[in-house]
CSV table of C-alpha atoms and ligand atoms in Angstrom, one decimal:
chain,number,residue,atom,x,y,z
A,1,UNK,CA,-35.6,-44.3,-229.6
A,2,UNK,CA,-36.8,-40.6,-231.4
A,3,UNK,CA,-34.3,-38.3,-230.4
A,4,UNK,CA,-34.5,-34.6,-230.6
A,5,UNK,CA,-33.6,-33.3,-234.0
A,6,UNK,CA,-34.4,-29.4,-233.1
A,7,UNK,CA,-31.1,-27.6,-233.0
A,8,UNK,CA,-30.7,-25.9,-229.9
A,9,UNK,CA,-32.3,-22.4,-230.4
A,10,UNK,CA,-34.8,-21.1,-228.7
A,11,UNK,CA,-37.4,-20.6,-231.4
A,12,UNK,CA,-37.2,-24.6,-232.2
A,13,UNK,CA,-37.6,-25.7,-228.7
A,14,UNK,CA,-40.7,-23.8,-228.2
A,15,UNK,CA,-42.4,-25.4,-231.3
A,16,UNK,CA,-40.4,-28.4,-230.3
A,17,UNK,CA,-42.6,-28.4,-226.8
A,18,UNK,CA,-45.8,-27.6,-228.4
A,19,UNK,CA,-45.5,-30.0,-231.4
A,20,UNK,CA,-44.7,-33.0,-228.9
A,21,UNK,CA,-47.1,-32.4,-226.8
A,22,UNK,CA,-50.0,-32.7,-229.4
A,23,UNK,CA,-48.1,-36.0,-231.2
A,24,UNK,CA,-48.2,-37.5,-227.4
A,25,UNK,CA,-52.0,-36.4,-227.6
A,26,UNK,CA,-52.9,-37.7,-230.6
A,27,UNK,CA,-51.1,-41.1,-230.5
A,28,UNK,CA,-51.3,-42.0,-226.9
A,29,UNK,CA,-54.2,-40.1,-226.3
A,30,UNK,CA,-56.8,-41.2,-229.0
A,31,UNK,CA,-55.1,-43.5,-231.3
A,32,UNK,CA,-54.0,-46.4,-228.6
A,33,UNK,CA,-55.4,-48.9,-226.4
A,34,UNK,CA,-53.8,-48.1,-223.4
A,35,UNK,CA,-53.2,-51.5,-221.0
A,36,UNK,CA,-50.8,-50.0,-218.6
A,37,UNK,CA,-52.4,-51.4,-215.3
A,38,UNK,CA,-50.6,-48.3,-213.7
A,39,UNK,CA,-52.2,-45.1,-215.6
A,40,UNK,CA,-55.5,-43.4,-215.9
A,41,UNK,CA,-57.3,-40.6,-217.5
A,42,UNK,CA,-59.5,-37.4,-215.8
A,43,UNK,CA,-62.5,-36.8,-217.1
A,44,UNK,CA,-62.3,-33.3,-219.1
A,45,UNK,CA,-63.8,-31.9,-216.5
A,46,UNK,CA,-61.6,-33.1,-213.7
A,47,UNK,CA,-59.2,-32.1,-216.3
A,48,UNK,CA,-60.2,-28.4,-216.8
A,49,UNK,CA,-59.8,-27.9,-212.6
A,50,UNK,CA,-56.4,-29.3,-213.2
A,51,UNK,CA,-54.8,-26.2,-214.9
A,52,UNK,CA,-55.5,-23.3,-212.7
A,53,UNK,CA,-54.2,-20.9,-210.5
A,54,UNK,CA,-53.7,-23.3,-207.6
A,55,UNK,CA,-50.8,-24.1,-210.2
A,56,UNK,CA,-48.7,-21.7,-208.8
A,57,UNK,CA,-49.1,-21.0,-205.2
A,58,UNK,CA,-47.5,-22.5,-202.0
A,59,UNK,CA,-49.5,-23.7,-199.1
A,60,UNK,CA,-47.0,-25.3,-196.9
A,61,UNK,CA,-48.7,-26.5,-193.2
A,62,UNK,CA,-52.4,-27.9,-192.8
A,63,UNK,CA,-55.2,-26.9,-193.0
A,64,UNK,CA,-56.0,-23.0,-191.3
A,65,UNK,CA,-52.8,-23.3,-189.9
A,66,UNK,CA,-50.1,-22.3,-193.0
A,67,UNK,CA,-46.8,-20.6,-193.1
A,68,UNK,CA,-48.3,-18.2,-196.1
A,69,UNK,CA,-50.7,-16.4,-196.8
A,70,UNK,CA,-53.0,-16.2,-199.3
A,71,UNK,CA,-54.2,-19.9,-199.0
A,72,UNK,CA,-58.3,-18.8,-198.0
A,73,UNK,CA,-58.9,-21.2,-200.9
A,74,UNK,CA,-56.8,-23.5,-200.4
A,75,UNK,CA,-58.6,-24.3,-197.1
A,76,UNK,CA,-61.4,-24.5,-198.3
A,77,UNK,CA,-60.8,-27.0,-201.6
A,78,UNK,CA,-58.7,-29.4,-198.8
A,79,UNK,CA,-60.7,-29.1,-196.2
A,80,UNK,CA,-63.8,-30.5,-198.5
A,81,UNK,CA,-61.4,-32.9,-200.6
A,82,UNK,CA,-60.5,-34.5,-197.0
A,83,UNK,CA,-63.9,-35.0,-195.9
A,84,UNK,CA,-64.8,-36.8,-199.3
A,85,UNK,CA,-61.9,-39.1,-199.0
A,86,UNK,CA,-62.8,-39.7,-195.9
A,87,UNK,CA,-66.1,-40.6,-196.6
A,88,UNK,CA,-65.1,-43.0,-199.4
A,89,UNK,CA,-63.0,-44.9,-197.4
A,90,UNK,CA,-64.1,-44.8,-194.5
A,91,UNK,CA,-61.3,-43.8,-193.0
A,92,UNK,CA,-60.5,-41.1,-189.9
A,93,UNK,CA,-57.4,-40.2,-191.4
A,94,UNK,CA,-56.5,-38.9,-194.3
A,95,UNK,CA,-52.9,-37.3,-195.8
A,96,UNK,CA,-53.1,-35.5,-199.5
A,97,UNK,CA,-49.8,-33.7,-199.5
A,98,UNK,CA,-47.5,-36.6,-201.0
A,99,UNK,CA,-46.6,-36.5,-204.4
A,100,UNK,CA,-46.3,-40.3,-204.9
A,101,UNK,CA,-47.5,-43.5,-203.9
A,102,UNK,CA,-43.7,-44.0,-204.2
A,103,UNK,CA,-43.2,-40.8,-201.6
A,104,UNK,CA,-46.8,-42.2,-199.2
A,105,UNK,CA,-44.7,-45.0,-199.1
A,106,UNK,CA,-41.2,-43.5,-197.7
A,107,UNK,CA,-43.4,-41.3,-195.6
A,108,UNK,CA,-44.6,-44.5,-193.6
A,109,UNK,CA,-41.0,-46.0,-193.5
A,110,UNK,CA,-40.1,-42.7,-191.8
A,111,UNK,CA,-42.8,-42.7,-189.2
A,112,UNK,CA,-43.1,-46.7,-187.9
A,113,UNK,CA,-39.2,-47.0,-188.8
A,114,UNK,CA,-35.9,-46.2,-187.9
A,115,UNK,CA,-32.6,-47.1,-189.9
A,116,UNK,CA,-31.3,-50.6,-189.3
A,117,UNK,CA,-35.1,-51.6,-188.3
A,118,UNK,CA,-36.4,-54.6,-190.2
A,119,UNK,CA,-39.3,-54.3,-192.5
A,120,UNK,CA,-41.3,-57.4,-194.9
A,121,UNK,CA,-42.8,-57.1,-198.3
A,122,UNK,CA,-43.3,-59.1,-201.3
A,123,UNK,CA,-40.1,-59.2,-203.6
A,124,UNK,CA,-41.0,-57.8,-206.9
A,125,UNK,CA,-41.4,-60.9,-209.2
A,126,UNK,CA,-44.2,-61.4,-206.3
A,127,UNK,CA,-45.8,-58.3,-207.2
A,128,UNK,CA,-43.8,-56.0,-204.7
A,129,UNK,CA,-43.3,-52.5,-205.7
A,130,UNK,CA,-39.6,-51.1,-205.8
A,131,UNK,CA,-40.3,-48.5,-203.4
A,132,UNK,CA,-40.1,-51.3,-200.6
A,133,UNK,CA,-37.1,-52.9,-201.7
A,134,UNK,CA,-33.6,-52.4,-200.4
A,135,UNK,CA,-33.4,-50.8,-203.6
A,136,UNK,CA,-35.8,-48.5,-203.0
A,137,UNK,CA,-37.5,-46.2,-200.6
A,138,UNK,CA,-37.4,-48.9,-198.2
A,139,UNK,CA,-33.3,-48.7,-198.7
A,140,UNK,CA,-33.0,-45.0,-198.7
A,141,UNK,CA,-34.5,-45.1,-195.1
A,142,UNK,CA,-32.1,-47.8,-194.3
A,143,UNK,CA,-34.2,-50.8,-193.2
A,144,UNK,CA,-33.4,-54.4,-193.9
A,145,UNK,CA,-36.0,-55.7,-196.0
A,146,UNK,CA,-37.3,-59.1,-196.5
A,147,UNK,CA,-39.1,-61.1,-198.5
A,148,UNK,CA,-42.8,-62.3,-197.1
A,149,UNK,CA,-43.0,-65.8,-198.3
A,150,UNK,CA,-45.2,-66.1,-201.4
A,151,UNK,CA,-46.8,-69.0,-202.8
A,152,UNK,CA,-46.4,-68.7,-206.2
A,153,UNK,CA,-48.7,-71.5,-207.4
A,154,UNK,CA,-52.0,-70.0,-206.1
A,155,UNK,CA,-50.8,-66.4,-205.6
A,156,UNK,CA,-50.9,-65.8,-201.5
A,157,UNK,CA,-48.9,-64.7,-199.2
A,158,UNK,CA,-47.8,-68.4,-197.2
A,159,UNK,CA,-49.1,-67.6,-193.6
A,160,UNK,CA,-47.4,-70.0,-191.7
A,161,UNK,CA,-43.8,-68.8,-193.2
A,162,UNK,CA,-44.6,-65.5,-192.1
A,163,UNK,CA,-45.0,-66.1,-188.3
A,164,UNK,CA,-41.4,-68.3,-188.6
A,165,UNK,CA,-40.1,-64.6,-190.0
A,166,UNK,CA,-41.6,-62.6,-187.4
A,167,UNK,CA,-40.1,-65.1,-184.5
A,168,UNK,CA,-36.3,-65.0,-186.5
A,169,UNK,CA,-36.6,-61.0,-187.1
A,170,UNK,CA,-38.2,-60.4,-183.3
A,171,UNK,CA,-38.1,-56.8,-181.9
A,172,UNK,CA,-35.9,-55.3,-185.2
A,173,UNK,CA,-39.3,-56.0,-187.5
A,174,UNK,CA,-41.3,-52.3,-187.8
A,175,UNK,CA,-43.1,-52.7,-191.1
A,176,UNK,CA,-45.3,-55.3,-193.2
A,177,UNK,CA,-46.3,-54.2,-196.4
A,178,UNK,CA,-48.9,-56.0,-197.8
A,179,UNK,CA,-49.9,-55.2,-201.9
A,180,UNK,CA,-48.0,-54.6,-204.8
A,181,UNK,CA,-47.6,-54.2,-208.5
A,182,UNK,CA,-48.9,-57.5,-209.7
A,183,UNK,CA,-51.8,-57.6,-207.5
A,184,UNK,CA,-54.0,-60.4,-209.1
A,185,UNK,CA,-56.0,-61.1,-205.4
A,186,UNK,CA,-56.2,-59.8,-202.6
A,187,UNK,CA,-54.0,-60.3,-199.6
A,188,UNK,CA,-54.9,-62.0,-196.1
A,189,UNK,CA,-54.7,-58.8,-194.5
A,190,UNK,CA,-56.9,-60.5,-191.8
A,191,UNK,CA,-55.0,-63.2,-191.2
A,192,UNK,CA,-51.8,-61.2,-190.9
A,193,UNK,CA,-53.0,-59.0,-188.9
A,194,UNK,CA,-53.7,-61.4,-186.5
A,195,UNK,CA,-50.4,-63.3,-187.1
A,196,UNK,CA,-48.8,-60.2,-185.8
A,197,UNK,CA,-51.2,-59.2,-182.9
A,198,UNK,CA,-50.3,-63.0,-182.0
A,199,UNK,CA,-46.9,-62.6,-182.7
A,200,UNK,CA,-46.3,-58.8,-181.2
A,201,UNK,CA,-49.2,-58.3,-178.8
A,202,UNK,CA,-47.6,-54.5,-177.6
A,203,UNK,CA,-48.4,-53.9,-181.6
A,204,UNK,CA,-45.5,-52.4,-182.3
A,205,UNK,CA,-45.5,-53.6,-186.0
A,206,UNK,CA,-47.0,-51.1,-188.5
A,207,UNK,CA,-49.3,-52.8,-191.0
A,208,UNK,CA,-49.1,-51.0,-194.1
A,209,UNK,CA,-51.5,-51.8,-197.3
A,210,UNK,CA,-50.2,-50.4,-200.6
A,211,UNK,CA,-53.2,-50.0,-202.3
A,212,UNK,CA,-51.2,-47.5,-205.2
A,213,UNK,CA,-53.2,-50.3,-207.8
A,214,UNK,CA,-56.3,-51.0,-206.4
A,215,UNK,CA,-58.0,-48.2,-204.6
A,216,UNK,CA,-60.1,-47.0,-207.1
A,217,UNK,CA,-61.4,-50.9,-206.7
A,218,UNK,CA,-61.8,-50.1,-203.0
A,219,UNK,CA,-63.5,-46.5,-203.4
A,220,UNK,CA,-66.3,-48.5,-205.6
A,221,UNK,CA,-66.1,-52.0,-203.1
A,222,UNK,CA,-64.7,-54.1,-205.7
A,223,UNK,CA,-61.6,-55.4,-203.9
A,224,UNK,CA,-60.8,-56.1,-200.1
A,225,UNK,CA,-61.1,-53.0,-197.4
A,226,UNK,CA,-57.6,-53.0,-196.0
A,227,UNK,CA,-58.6,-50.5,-193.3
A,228,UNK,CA,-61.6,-52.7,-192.5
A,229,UNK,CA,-59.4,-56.2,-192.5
A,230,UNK,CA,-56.6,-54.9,-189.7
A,231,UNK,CA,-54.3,-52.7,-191.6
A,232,UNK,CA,-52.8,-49.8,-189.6
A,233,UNK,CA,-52.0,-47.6,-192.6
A,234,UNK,CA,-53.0,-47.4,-196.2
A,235,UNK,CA,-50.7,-45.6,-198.8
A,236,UNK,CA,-51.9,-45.0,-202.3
A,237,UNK,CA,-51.1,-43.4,-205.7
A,238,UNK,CA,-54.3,-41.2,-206.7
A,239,UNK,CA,-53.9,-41.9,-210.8
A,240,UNK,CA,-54.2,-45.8,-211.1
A,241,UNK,CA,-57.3,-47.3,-210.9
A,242,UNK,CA,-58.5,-44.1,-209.0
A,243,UNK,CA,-59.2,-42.0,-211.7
A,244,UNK,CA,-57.5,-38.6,-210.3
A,245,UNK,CA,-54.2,-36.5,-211.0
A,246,UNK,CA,-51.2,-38.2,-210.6
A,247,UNK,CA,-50.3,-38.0,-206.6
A,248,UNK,CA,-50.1,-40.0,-203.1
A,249,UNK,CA,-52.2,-40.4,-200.7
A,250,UNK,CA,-52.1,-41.9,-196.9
A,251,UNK,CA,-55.3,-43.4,-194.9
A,252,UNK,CA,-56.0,-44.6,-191.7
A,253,UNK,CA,-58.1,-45.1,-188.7
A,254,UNK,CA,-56.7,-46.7,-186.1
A,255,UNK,CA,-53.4,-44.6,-185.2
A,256,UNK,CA,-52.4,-43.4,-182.0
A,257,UNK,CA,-51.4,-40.2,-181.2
A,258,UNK,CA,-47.5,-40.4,-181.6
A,259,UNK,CA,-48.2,-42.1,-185.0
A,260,UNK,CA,-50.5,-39.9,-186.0
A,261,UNK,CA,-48.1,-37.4,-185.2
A,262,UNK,CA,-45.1,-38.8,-186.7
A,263,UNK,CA,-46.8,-39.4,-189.9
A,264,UNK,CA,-48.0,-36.1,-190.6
A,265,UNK,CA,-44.2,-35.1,-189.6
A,266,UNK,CA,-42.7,-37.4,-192.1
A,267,UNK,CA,-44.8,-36.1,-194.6
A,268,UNK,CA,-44.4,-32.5,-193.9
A,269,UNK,CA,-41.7,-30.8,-193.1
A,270,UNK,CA,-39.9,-34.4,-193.7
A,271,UNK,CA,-40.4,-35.4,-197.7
A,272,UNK,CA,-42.8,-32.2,-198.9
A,273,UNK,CA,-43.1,-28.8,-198.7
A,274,UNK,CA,-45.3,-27.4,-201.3
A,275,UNK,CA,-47.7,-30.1,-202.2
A,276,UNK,CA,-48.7,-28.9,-205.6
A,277,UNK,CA,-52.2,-27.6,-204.8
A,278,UNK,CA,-53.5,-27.5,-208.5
A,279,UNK,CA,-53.9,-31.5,-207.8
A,280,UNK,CA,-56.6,-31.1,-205.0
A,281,UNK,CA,-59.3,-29.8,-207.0
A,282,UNK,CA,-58.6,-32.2,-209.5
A,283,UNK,CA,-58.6,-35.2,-206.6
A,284,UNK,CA,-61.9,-34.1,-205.8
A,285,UNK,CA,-63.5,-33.7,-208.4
A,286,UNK,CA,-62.5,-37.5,-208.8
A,287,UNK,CA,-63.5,-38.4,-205.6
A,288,UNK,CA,-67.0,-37.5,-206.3
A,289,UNK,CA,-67.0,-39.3,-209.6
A,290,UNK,CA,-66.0,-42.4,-207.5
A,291,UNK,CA,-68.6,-41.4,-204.7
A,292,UNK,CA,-71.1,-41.4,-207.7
A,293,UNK,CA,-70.4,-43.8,-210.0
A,294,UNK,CA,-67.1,-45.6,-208.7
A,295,UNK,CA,-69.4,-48.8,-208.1
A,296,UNK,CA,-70.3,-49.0,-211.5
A,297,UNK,CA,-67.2,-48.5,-212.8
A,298,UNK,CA,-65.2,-50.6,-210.3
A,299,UNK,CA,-67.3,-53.6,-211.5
A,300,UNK,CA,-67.1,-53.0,-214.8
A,301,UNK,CA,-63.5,-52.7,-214.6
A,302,UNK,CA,-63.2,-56.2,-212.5
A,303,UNK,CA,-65.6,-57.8,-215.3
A,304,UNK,CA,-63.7,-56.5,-217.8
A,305,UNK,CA,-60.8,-57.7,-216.8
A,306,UNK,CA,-62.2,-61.6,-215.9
A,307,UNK,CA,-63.4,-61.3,-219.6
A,308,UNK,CA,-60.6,-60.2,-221.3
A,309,UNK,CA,-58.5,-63.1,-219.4
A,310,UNK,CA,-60.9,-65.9,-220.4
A,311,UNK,CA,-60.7,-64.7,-224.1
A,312,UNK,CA,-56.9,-64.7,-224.0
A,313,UNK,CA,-56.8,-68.5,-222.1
A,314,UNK,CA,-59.6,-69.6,-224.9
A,315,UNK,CA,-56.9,-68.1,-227.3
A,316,UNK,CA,-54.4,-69.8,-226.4
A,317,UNK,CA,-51.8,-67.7,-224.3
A,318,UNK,CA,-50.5,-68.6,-220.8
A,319,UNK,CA,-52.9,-66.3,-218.4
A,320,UNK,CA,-51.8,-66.6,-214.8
A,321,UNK,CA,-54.1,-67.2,-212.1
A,322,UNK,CA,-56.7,-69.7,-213.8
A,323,UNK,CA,-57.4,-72.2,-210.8
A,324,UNK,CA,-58.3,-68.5,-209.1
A,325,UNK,CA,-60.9,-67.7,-211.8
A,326,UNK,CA,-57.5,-65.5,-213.4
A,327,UNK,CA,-57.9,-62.4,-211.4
A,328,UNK,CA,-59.9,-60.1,-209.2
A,329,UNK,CA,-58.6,-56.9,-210.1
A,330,UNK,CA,-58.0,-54.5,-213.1
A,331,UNK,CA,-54.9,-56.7,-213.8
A,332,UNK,CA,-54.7,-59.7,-215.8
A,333,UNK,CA,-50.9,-61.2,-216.8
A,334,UNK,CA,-50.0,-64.0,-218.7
A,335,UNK,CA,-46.7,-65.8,-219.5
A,336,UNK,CA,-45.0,-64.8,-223.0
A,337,UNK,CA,-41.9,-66.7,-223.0
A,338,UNK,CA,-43.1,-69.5,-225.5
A,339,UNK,CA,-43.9,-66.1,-227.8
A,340,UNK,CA,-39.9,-64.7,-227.1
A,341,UNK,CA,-40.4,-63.1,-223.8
A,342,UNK,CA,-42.0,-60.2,-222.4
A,343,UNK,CA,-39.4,-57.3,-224.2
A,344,UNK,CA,-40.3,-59.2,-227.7
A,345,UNK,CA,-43.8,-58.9,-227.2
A,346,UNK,CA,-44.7,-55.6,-225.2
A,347,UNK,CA,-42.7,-53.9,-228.2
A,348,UNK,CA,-45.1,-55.9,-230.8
A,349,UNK,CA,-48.0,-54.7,-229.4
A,350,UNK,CA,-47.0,-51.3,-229.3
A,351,UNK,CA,-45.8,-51.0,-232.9
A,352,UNK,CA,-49.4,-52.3,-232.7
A,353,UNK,CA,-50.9,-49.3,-230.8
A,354,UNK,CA,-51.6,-51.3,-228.2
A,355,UNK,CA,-49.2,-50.2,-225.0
A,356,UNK,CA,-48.9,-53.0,-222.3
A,357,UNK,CA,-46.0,-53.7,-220.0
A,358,UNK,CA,-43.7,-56.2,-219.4
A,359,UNK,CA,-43.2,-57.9,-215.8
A,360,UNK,CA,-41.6,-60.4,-214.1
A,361,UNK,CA,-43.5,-63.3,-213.1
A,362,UNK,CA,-44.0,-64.9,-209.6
A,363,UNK,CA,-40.5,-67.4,-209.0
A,364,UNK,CA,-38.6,-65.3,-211.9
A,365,UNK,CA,-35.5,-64.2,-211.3
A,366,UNK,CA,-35.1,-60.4,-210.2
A,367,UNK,CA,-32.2,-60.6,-212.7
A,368,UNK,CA,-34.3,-61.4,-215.8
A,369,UNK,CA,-36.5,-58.2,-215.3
A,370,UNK,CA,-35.0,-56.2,-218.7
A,371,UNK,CA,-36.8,-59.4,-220.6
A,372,UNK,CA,-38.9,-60.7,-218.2
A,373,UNK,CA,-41.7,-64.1,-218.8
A,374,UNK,CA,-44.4,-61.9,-218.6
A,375,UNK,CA,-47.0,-59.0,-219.5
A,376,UNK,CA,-49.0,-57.2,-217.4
A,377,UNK,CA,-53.1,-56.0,-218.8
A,378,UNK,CA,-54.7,-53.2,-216.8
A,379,UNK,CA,-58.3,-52.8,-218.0
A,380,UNK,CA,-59.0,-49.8,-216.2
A,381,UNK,CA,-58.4,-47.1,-218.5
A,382,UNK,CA,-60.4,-48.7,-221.4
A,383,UNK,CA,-63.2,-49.4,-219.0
A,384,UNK,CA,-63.6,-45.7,-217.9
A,385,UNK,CA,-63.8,-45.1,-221.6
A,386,UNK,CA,-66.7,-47.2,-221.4
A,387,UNK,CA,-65.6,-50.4,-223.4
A,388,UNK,CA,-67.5,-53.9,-221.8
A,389,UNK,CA,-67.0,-57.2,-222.4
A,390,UNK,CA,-67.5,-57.2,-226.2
A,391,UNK,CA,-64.6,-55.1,-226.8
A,392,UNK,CA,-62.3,-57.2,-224.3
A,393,UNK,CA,-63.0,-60.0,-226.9
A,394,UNK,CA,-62.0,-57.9,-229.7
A,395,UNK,CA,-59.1,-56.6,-227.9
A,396,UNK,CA,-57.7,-60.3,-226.9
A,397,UNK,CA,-58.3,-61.6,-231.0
A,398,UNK,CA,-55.8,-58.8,-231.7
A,399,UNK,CA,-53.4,-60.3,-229.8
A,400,UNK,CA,-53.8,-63.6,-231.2
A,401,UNK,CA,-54.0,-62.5,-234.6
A,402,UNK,CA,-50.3,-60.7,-233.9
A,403,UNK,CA,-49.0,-62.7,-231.8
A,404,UNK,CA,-50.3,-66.2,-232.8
A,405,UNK,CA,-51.9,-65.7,-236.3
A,406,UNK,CA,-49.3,-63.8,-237.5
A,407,UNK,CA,-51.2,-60.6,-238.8
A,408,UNK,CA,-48.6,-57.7,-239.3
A,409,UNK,CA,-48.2,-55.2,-236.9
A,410,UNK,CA,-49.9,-52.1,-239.3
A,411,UNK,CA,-53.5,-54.1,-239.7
A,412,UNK,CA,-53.5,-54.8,-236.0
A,413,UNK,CA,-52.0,-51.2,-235.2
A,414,UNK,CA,-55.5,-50.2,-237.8
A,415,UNK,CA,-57.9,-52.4,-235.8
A,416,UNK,CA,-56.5,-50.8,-232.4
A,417,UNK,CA,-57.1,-47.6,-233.3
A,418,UNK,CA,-60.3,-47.5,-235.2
A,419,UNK,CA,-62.1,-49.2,-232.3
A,420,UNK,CA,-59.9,-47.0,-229.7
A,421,UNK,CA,-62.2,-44.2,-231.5
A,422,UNK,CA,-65.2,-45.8,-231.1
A,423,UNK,CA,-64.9,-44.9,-227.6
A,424,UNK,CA,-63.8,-41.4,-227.3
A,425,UNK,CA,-65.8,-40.1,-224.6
A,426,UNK,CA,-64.7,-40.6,-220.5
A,427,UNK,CA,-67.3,-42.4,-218.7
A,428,UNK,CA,-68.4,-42.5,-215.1
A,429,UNK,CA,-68.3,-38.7,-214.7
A,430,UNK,CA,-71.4,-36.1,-214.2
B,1,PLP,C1,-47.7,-51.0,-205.7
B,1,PLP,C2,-47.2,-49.7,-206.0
B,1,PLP,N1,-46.8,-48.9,-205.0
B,1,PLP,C3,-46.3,-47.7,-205.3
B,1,PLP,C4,-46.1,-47.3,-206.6
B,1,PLP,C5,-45.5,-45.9,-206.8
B,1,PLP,O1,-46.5,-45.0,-207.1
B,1,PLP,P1,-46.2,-43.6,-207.8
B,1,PLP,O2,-45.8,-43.9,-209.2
B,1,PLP,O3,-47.4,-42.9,-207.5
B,1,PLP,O4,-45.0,-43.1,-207.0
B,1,PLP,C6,-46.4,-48.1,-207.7
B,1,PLP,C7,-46.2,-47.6,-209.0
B,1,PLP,O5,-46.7,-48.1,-210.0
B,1,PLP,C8,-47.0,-49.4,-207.4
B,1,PLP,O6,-47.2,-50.2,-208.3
C-alpha cells in the first residue's frame, strides 16, 4: 500500500491534496480500463453542474416546505429533477435525499420494519448486498435476516423454498429484498410477488427491489421493471449503471398513505438532514441523458457485456452463467480459482491497468470472501466511453495473454492503456 510520505506541515499537505488528486486523474481516470461493475463516470457536463454553489447550502424538508431559507433554487432544480425521475421510471413516487443505495436501503428497513421483525434477502455469495445482512443495515435496524433460497446452478431465486420460509417465519416476516451485487438475471419479482400476496393476503410484507446495479438498465428498458412486476419499493444507488453523482434513491407507486408517510419519515428527519444539494443538478442532468439516449446506451452496455463473456468462455476462463446465454446485465463473472483465486488475479490485472473486483461466487463460503473463486466484469463504464463489441474482444485477449499466455504485467498494462485512450470522450450525452 502507498503511504503518505509528506511530513505533517501544512504546506506539504496542501500540495499533498492537489498532487493526489491529479495522479488519481491521470491513472484511474484516463490510463485504466475500469471494470468495477459498481462505478461510473458524468459526462463533463453533468460534471461541471456538480461543483457549484448548491455545494454549500442546507435545504432540510421537501420541496416549498424547508426549515431555511434561501432554497428558491433548490425548489426549483428538485422539483424538475423529481418529475424526470418520475417519468423515467414510471414511477409516482420518488425520494432523492439519501446519500446511498446503502442508506435507501436502511431507510426502507426503517419504514416496513421494526427491530426483532424478520426480513429475506439473498446471502452475499448469492449476489446479496451487505447492507441487508445481519451485518449490515439490515442488522443495525435489528431484524433477523434470512437467506431466500438460491439456486445456484441456474442463478434464481428457488420459488417453492421461499413459500416454506414465509409459512416457518409467519407474521414476524416485514421485508423481501429482491436484487443484489452479482446480479447476472433478473429476479422473479412476479412470481414472488404473488407467492407473498398468496402467502400474506392483508399485504403486510414490503417488497423491496435493490436495483443499486441495474437501474440505469431499467431507465433505458434493458432489464426487468421491478415496479411494473409487483415490487412495493425500489431503492437505488444513482452512480452504477445510472450514470449520475454518487447518491440513493427510493421509487414507488403503489404505497399507501402510512407508508408513504413513514418512508419519507425514515429518510428525513430519520437517516438525513442536509442531503447534499450540489448532487441534484448533477442527477438531472443524468436523468435527461438516460431520457435521451439511455436506450442506446443500456443496449450497448447489455451487448457489451454478452460479448465480452463469450470471448472470455472461447478463451478459455470459467464464465458463470453459460446455459443462461452468461448474463443479462452489465455484469459478467467468471470463476478464477484454477488461475490462484480471485485476490491473485484482481491484483494482476490491476498492475495491468485493468481494475476489476473480486467476488464470491454463488455456494462459496461467506468465509472465503478476502480470496474469493471469483471476479466480477462491469461493462458499463467502458461502454459509456463508447467502446462496442470489438473492443470487448480486445479487452478479453488481454486477459488471456496475462493470465493464460503469460505476457508480463507492463505489455498488458501498455495495451490497456493505449486503447483506454482511444476512447477518451463520454458518450450518450447532448
Ligand atoms: C446491490 C447493492 N445495493 C446497495 C449498494 C450500496 O450502494 P451505495 O454504495 O450507493 O451505498 C451496493 C453497492 O455496491 C449494491 O451492490
Amino acid at each position: 500500500m502507498l503511504q503518505t510520505q509528506a511530513a505533517l506541515d501544512p504546506a506539504s499537505l496542501a500540495r499533498l491534496a492537489k498532487d493526489t488528486v491529479s495522479r488519481q486523474n491521470e491513472w484511474r481516470g484516463k490510463g485504466t480500463l475500469n471494470l468495477i461493475a459498481s462505478e461510473n463516470v458524468m459526462s463533463p457536463a453533468a460534471m461541471s453542474l456538480y461543483a457549484s454553489d448548491f455545494e454549500f447550502r442546507y435545504a432540510e424538508g421537501t420541496i416549498g416546505e424547508r426549515y431555511y431559507e434561501g432554497t428558491r433554487y433548490v425548489d426549483v432544480i428538485e422539483d424538475a429533477c423529481e418529475k424526470a425521475i418520475k417519468t423515467l421510471f414510471r414511477a409516482e413516487f420518488v425520494d432523492l435525499r439519501p446519500l446511498s443505495g446503502a442508506q435507501a436501503n436502511l431507510a426502507i428497513f426503517s419504514a416496513f420494519a421494526k427491530p426483532g421483525d424478520s426480513a429475506l434477502s439473498l446471502n452475499v455469495p448469492s449476489g446479496g448486498h451487505i447492507s441487508y445482512r445481519d451485518f449490515g443495515a439490515a442488522g443495525c435496524r435489528g431484524l433477523a435476516v434470512h437467506d431466500i433460497p438460491f439456486n445456484n446452478e441456474d442463478f434464481t431465486v428457488d420459488i417453492e423454498a421461499l413459500r416454506g420460509l414465509f409459512k416457518r417465519l409467519g407474521a414476524s416476516l416485514k421485508v423481501v429484498t429482491l436484487g443484489g451485487s452479482l446480479f447476472l438475471f433478473p429476479h422473479p419479482v412476479n412470481e414472488i410477488a404473488k407467492a407473498l400476496g398468496e402467502s400474506f393476503p392483508d399485504g403486510e410484507v414490503a417488497l423491496h427491489y435493490d436495483a443499486a446495479h441495474v437501474l440505469g438498465l431499467i431507465a433505458g428498458g434493458q432489464f426487468q421493471d421491478p415496479l411494473r412486476e409487483g415490487a412495493l419499493v425500489v431503492s437505488a444507488s444513482t452512480h452504477k449503471t445510472f450514470p449520475g453523482p454518487q447518491g440513493g434513491i427510493l421509487l414507488a407507486s403503489n404505497l399507501k398513505d402510512k407508508q408513504r408517510s413513514s418512508l419519507r419519515k425514515a429518510v428525513f428527519p430519520g437517516l438525513v438532514s442536509n442531503h447534499h444539494i450540489h448532487r441534484i443538478p448533477a442527477l438531472l442532468y443524468a436523468a435527461a441523458e438516460m431520457m435521451r439516449f439511455g436506450a442506446d446506451y443500456a443496449s450497448q452496455t447489455v451487448a457489451n457485456a454478452k460479448s465480452l463473456a463469450r470471448s472470455l468462455d472461447e478463451l478459455g476462463f470459467k464464465v458463470v452463467g453459460k446455459a443462461r446465454g452468461y448474463t443479462s446485465s452489465h455484469q459478467v463473472a467468471f470463476d478464477a480459482s484454477g488461475l490462484g483465486g480471485g485476490a491473485l488475479v484482481s491484483r494482476a490485472l490491476t498492475e495491468a491497468n485493468i481494475i476489476v473486483n473480486k467476488n464470491l461466487l454463488p455456494g462459496e463460503d461467506v468465509r472465503n470472501s478476502k480470496n474469493p473463486a471469483g471476479i466480477r466484469l462491469g461493462v458499463q463504464e467502458v461502454t459509456r466511453f463508447g467502446m462496442k463489441e470489438r473492443e470487448m474482444d480486445s479487452i478479453a485477449h488481454m486477459f488471456h495473454d496475462l493470465l493464460i499466455g503469460g505476457e508480463s504485467k507492463e505489455s498488458i498494462a501498455t495495451r490497456a492503456t493505449k486503447l483506454r485512450r482511444e476512447f477518451e470522450e463520454v458518450k450518450f450525452t447532448f
